[in-house]
Amino acid sequence: MKKLLSIGFVCLCPIVFAQKKPSPGNLVQYVNPFIGTGAVDKNSLSGSNFPGSTVPFGFVQLSPDTREAPDDPASGYDYNDKTIIGFSHTHLSGTGVADLFDVLMMPTTGAINLAPGSADKPGSGYSSAFSHKEETARPGYYQVMLKDYNINAELTSTSHVGLHRYTFPKSDESHVIIDMDHSLDKKRGYWSCKIVSAQIRVIDDHTVEGYRVLSGWAKLRKIYFHAEFSKPFTSSVLASGSRRYPDLSIINGTNLKAALNFSTKDKEQVLVKVGLSPVSTENARMNIKAELPGWDFDNTSTQSSLQWEHELAKIKIEGTLEQKQIFYTGMYHAFTQPNNLADVNGDYQATDLTIANAPDKTHYSTFSLWDTYRAAHPLYTLIQPEKTAGFINSMMRQYDTYGYLPIWQLWGDENYCMIGNHAIPVIVDAALKDIKGFNQEKAYEAVKGSSITDHPGSPFTTWEKYQYIPEDIESQSVSVTLEMAYDDWCVAQLAKKLDKTEDYDRFMKRSEYYRNLYNTKTGFFQAKKKDGNWQEPFDALAYGGNGGSPYTEGNAWQYFWYVPQNVSGLIDLVGGNTAFNQKLDLFFSTKDKPGEVNGNASGFIGQYAHGNEPSHHVAYLYDYAGQPWKTQMYVAKVLNELYNNSSSGYSGNEDCGQMSSWYIFSAMGFYPVNPANGVYAIGSPILKNAQINLGDGTVFTVDVKNAGKQNAYIQSVKLNGKSYTKTYITQNDITGGGKLEFVMGSKPNKNWGVKPTDAPLAWGY
């Protein structure tokens, strides 16, 4: 999902980032957490990532915030800012909308100042100036020198616990500020952020705990914390709004802060471990006891790094240093979420606000499904099958309590962001791939139930009555029609697998409703009204955002290609391969007119906008129509020009792993155009070698001869030693292990992959 941001993309110089000297074979050395943390000029986008510490799929993301009221970028950290407000324990990675930023802490010296300060007013409040020259980030570790206080701040984390290490100067006025009012911008009425209730309680001279209940992008969130200090504080000040209460033991309110006061020697280290829970302070204490009973900061950081090393080793690559940095940082971002909300005992807050318990001690949330179903979840099925089962079981728990599967779930709460019902393709894809660990019959009940029950954004009664969504009934009607048709195709495939013939026929019929919005006169999918007439006037270049237009974060050009369930049918609508390829050529060459593009798109090649998801599969469509060398050309262009290893390393918001997953797949040479049919279109590999470790010793290897920016075109391919001329491979090709070999060159081989018998007219199971 995209925020309204500036348009365009520029390639930039790489960030030089510090870390300890890596050992041989150490993959974490290539992860640069600063990639995607800040645009360099007004015409570029950053990615909206954070640089702080987290573990794979962990609950805590302990990271600096550079804004008093984070909004843009949504991660709370902008590489261009010069001031740090503090370190909060929860963040979103790569989203277009901000939220979380829970339990902010900030070490200071001097007179107590409980105002947060402002990013554009250095020296105000308790904030501090900082320099990138004195800042470090790597998996499991973040460090920065707070210049205003001469305090070195270091952060690491476990799944549910954040660990801080502050090195103070000599001072009789050293403090750690706790800000329970810090949140996304409360002045943005659209999200209605509000602290409903909060508490800070001083337990003893080493311990503080509390909670807050607030609304925001997630409608209602509860966050509990338990904090333990390695050094006793000598006094404390609690505050509610502008009123201060020295040495009070407990305070309740809506704008709460605390200052814990110390006397420190020169270079004295004070450590703080903060356990979080969405359930209770008791569970927050329990999480600390289970995950971080001691105070060994360096070992905790090392263990976090080792967790990342284990995950990154699931794909080993050979390529240039920049390619390795982009690739492994992409894996890092893809595995930052979904997040396990369950406490160590399995407790979590369900969507009906009751406390439930997950027997497997995992309950995942942060499902940015409109983005991640396209490539991130297919990637998980390859190298995170156990996690995939956990994701699906968590989604089905929402179905049990909420009545339908997640659309965009945050902190266990449905926020209805974006359109479609894209938990459906995620679940169906995993079922068709026989991922173990979830009940397929129950899964079918959930996907079918979510496809026939009217709920926000999914008017199924209207859908079946009109066989399209009328724009005068539901805004974003063209995009909703196309995406619902795809989801219905997915339901049909699982019905077929489970021998539910009547349901298969019903949902296959619905999957073809996209045809009812194709206007043969304009050559586009166009909005209709409920009386059956086309909505006029029509402009294929006109952009829509998230309402008030037939198109969602795109235009008619970008949504024309969204029939991944039946590309051959789309080709027939246009008039065959030649006409289809000509339309693709226009798509990649038609320039925007001034004022016809808004900030929901970026990274342009003609009308192709790589910075937003509706375009992500389009470069691969030449594979379906007999001109695969054009797929190779455009995929190579995106890989080489629209990703880099700078703070502005993505051509749009990273979107919880989707932008990274596109790169991971495409750099290896293939991509899931239809995310739920187990087929991968072949593009243009840029890595010399990639080894996908599938478990049980099974490895799928991609080997590329003549890899390089000048050699975008496939000359020949072998699969398991035999000549291969198909423009796709399947899930079974990969999971069975084997070797895919490419020979690349600087000029197209127009004889490869174009034989009619090899044209993928009916890819899939």
GROMACS .gro file of C-alpha atoms in nm, residues 8-14 40-41 43-45 322 326 637-651 709:
model
   30
    8GLY     CA    1   1.021   0.914  -0.964
    9PHE     CA    2   1.340   0.736  -0.878
   10VAL     CA    3   1.709   0.807  -0.893
   11CYS     CA    4   2.009   0.580  -0.861
   12LEU     CA    5   2.234   0.690  -0.581
   13CYS     CA    6   2.570   0.621  -0.429
   14PRO     CA    7   2.582   0.329  -0.186
   40VAL     CA    8   1.784   1.165  -0.114
   41ASP     CA    9   1.579   1.424  -0.301
   43ASN     CA   10   1.186   1.308  -0.658
   44SER     CA   11   1.282   0.976  -0.501
   45LEU     CA   12   1.122   0.736  -0.256
  322GLU     CA   13   2.611  -0.458  -0.458
  326ILE     CA   14   2.052  -0.577  -0.220
  637LYS     CA   15   1.629  -0.293  -1.664
  638VAL     CA   16   1.425  -0.299  -1.343
  639LEU     CA   17   1.681  -0.514  -1.159
  640ASN     CA   18   1.975  -0.297  -1.259
  641GLU     CA   19   1.821   0.049  -1.248
  642LEU     CA   20   1.539   0.051  -0.992
  643TYR     CA   21   1.722  -0.111  -0.698
  644ASN     CA   22   2.044   0.002  -0.533
  645ASN     CA   23   2.225  -0.022  -0.200
  646SER     CA   24   2.161   0.335  -0.084
  647SER     CA   25   1.910   0.477   0.163
  648SER     CA   26   1.687   0.532  -0.142
  649GLY     CA   27   1.736   0.176  -0.257
  650TYR     CA   28   1.377   0.097  -0.353
  651SER     CA   29   1.162   0.260  -0.619
  709LYS     CA   30   2.453  -0.583  -1.690
   0.00000   0.00000   0.00000
